[in-house]
Every structure is written in structure tokens, then in C-alpha cells.
Short mmCIF file of N, CA and C in Angstrom, two decimals:
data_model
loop_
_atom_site.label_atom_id
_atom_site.label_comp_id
_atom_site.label_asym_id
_atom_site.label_seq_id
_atom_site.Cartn_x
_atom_site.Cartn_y
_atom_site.Cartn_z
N UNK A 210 -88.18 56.09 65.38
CA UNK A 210 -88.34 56.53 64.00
C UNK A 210 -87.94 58.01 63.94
N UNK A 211 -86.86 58.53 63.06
CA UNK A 211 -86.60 59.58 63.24
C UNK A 211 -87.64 60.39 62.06
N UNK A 212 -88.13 61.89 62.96
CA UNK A 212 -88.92 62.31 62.44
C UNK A 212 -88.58 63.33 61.11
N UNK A 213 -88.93 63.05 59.99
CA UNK A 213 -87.99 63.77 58.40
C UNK A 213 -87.96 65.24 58.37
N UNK A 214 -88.56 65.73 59.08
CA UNK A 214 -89.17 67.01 59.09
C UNK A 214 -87.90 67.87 60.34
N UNK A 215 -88.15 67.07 61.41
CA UNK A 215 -86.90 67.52 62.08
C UNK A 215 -85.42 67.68 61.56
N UNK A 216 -85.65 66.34 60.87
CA UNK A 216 -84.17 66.24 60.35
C UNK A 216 -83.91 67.80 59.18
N UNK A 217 -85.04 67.84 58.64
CA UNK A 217 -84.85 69.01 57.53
C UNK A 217 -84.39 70.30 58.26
N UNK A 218 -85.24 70.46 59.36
CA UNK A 218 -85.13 71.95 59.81
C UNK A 218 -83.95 71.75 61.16
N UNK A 219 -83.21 70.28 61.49
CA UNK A 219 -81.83 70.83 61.89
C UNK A 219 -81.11 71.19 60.76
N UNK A 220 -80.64 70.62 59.68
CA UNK A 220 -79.84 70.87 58.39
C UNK A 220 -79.92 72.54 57.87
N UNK A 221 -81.25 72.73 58.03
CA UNK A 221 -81.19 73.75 57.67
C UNK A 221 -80.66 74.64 58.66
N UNK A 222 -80.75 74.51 60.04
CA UNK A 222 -80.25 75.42 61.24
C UNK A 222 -78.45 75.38 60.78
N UNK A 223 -77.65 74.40 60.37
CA UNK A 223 -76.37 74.38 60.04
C UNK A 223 -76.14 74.72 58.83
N UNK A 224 -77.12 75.57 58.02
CA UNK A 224 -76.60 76.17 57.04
C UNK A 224 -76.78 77.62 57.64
N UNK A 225 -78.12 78.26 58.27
CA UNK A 225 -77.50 79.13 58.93
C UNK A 225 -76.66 79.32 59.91
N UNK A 226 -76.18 78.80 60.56
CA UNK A 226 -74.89 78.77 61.48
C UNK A 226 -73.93 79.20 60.82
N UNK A 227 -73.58 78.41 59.36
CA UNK A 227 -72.45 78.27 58.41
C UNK A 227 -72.46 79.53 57.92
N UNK A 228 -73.52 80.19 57.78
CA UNK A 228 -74.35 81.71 57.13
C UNK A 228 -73.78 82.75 57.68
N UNK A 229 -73.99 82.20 58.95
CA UNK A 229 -73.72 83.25 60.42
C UNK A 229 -72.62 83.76 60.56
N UNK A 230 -71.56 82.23 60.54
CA UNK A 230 -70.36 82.44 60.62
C UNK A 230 -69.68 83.07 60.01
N UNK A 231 -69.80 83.18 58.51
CA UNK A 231 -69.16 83.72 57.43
C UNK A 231 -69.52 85.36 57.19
N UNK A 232 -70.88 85.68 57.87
CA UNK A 232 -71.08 86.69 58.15
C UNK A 232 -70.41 87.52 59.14
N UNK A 233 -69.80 86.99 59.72
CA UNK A 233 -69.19 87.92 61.34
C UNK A 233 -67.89 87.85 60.50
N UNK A 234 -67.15 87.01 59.67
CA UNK A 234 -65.91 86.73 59.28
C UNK A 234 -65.71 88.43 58.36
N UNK A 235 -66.66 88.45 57.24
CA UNK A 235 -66.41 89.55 56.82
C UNK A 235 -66.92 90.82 57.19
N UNK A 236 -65.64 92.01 56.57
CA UNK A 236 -65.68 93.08 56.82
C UNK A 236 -66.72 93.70 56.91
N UNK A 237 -67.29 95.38 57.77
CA UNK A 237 -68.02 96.09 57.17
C UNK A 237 -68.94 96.00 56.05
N UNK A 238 -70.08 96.84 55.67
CA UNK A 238 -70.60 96.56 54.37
C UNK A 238 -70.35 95.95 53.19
N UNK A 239 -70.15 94.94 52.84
CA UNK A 239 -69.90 94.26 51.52
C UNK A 239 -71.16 93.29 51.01
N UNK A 240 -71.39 93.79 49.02
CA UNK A 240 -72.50 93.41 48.53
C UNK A 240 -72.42 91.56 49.35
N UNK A 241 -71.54 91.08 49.30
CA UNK A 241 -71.59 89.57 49.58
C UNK A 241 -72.32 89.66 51.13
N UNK A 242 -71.65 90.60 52.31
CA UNK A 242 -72.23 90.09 53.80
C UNK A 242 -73.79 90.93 53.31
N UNK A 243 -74.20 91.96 53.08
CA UNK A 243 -75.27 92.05 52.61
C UNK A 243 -76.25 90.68 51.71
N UNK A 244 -75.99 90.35 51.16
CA UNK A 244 -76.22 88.45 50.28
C UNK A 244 -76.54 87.44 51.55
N UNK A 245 -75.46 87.52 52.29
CA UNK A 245 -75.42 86.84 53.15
C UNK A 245 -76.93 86.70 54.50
N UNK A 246 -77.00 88.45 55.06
CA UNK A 246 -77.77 88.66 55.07
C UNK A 246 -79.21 88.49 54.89
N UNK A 247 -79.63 88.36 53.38
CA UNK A 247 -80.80 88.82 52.81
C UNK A 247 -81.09 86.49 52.77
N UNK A 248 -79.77 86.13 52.85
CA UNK A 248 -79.51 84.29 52.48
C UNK A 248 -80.51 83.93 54.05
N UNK A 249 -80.35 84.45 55.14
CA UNK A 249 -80.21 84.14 56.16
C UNK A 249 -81.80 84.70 56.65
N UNK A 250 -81.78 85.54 56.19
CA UNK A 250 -83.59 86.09 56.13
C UNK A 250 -84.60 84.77 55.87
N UNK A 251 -83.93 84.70 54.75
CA UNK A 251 -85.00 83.72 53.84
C UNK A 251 -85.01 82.28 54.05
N UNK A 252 -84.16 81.89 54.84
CA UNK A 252 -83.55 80.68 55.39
C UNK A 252 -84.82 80.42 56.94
N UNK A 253 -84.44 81.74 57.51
CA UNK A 253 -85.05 82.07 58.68
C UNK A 253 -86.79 81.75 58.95
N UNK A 254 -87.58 82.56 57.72
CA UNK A 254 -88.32 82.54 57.06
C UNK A 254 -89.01 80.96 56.43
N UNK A 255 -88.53 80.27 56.15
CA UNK A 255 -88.25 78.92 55.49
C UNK A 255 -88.60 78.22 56.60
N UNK A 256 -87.39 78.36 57.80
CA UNK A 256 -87.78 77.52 59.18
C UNK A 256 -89.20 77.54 59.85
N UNK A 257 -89.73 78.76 60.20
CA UNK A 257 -91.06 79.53 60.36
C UNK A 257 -92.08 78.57 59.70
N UNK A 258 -92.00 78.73 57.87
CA UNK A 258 -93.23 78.18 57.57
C UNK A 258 -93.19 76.54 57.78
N UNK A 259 -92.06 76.16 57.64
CA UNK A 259 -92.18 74.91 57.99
C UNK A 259 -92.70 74.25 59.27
N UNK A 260 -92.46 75.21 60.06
CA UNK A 260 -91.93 75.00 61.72
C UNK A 260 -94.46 74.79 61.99
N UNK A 261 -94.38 75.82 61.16
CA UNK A 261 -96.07 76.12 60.97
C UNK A 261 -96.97 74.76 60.19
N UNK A 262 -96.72 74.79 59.13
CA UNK A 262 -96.87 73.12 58.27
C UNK A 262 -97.04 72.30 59.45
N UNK A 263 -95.91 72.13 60.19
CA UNK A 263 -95.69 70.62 60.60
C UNK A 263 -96.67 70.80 62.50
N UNK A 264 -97.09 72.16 62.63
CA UNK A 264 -98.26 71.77 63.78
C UNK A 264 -99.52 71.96 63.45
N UNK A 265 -99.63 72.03 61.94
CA UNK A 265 -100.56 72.30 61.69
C UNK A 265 -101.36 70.64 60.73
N UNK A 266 -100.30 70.33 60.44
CA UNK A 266 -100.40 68.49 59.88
C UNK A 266 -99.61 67.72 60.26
N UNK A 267 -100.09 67.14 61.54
CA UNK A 267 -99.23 65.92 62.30
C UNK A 267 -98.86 64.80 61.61
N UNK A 268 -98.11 64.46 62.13
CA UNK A 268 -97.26 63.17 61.49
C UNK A 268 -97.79 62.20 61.75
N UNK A 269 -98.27 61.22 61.16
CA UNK A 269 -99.10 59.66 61.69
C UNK A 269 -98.18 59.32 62.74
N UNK A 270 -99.21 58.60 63.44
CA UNK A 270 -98.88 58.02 64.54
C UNK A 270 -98.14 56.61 63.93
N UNK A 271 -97.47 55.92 65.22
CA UNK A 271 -96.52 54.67 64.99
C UNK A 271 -97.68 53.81 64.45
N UNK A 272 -98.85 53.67 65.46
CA UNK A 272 -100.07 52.91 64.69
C UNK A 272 -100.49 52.92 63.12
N UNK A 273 -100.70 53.87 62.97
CA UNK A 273 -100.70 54.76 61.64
C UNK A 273 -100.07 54.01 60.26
N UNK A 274 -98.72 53.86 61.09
CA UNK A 274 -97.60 53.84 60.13
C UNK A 274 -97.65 52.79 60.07
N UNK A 275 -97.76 51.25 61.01
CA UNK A 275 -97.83 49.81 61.11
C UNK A 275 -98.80 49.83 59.92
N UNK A 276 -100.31 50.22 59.93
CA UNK A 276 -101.29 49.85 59.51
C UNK A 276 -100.82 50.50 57.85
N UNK A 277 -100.38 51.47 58.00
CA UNK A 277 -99.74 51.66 56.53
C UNK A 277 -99.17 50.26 55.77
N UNK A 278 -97.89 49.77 56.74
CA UNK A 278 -97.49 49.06 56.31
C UNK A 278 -98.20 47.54 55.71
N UNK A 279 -98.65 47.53 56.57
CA UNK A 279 -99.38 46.05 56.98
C UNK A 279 -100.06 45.96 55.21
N UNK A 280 -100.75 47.44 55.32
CA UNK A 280 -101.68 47.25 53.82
C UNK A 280 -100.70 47.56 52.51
N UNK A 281 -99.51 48.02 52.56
CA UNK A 281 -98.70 47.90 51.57
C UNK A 281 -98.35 46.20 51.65
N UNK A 282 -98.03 45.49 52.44
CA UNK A 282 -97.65 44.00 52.67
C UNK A 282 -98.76 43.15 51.96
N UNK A 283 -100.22 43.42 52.05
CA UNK A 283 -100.82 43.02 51.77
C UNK A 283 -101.59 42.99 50.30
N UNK A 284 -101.14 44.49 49.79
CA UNK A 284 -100.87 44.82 48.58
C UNK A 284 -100.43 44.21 47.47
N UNK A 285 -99.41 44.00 48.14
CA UNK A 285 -97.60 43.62 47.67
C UNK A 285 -98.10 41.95 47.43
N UNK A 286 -98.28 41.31 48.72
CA UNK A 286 -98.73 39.90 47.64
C UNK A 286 -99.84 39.42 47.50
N UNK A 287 -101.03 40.14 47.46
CA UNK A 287 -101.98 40.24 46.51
C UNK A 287 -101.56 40.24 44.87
N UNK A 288 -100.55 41.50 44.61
CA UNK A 288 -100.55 41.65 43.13
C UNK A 288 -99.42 40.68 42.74
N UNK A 289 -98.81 40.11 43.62
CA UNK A 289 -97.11 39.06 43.24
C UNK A 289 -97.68 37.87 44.03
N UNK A 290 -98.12 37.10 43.79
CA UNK A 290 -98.20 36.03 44.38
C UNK A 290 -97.14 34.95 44.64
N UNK A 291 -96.14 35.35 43.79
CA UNK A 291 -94.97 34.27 43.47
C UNK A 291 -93.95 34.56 44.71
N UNK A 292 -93.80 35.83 45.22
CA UNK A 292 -92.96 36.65 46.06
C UNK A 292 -93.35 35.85 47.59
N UNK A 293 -91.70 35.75 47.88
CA UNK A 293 -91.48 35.25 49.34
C UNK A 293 -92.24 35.81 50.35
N UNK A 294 -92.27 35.70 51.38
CA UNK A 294 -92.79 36.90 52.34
C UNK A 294 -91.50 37.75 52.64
N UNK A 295 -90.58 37.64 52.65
CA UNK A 295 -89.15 38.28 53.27
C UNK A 295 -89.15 39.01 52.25
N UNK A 296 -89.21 38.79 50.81
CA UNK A 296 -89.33 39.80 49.79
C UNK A 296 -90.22 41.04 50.00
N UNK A 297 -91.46 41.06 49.98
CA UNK A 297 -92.58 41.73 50.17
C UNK A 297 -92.69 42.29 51.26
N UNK A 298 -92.09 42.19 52.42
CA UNK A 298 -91.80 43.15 53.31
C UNK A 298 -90.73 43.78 53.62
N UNK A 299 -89.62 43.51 52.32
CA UNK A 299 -88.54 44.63 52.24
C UNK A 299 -89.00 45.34 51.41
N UNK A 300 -89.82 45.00 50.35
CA UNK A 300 -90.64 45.86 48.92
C UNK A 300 -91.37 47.26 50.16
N UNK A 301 -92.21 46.73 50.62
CA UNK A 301 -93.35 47.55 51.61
C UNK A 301 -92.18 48.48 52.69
N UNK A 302 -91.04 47.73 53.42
CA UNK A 302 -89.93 48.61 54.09
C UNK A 302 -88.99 50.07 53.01
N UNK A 303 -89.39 49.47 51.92
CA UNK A 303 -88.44 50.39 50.86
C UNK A 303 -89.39 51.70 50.41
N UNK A 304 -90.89 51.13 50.28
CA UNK A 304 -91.82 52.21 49.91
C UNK A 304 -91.67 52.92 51.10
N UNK A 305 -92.06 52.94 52.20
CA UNK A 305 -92.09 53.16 53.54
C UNK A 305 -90.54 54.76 53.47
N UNK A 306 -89.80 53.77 53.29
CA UNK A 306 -88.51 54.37 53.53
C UNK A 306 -88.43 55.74 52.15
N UNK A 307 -88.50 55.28 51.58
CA UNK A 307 -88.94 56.51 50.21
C UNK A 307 -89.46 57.74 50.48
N UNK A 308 -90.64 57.45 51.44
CA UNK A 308 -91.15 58.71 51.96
C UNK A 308 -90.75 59.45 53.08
N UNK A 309 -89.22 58.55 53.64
CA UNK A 309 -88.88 59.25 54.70
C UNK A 309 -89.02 58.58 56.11
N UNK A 310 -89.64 57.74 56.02
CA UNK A 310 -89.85 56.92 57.72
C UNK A 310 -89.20 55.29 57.44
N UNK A 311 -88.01 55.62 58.68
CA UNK A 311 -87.31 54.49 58.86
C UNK A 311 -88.58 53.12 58.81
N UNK A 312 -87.84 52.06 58.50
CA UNK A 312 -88.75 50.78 58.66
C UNK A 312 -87.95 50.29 60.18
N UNK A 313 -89.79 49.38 60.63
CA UNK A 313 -89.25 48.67 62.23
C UNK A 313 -88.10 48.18 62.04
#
């Protein structure tokens, strides 16, 4: 299960890279590599609090996440009774997935 949080704060590492780069590209003092700069601060900054968030509120465990599911499944045809089972556990895989965590 790839973890959403990682995925955010590589993406964000390749916008500063992209930041970086364009920074060494231009000249001497200019309001833009200054921008660039102040882009790359706050980017930096961004990584940090996140980087903080995410040891500070762990990610459910795989267990966690089954038992999540299990009670969305159970949810699901409780309130639809008419619904296949193959239905209702792509319904429960899609909620799942919405928030970011691949389904089994």
C-alpha cells in the first residue's frame, strides 16, 4: 500500500529540485531568483511540518485498514440489500481509495 503522505512529500521534493534548478540557471541578483528563493523556503518549510504531522499521527495499520474495510462492506449491504457482493466491495474499495489508500 503506498503510503499518500510519502507520495506528497516526494512530489514536493521535485518541485524543489525543479526550484533549484532554475535557480542556479539564473543570473546574479534578480527579483525572480530572489522569488525563487523565498518559493523554496516555503516549500522547505512545508516538508518540515508535514514531515512533523505524519510522526506525530501514524498511519493505521494494514489491520486497521482491513477492519475499516470490512465495516464499510458491511455498511454497504446493510443499507443496499439488492447489491451483489462484487458490487459492494468495489463501492467500500472506491471509498477506501478516495482517501488515498490503495485497495487489496
Amino acid at each position: 500500500m503506498a503510503d499518500p503522505i510519502e507520495t506528497v512529500l516526494q512530489d514536493l521534493g521535485k518541485m524543489r529540485g525543479a526550484a533549484y534548478n532554475d535557480l542556479l540557471r539564473l543570473p546574479a541578483p534578480l527579483p525572480l531568483r530572489n522569488a525563487l528563493q523565498v518559493i523554496d523556503g516555503m516549500l522547505g518549510s512545508l516538508e518540515t511540518e508535514i514531515r512533523r504531522v505524519q510522526r506525530a499521527v501514524p498511519l493505521p495499520s494494514p489491520q486497521q485498514l482491513d477492519q475499516a474495510r470490512d465495516n464499510l462492506i458491511t455498511q454497504i449491504a446493510k443499507a443496499s440489500p439488492r447489491m451483489v457482493n462484487r458490487e459492494i466491495v468495489a463501492q467500500a474499495d472506491r471509498a477506501l481509495a478516495g482517501l488515498g489508500f490503495d485497495a487489496p
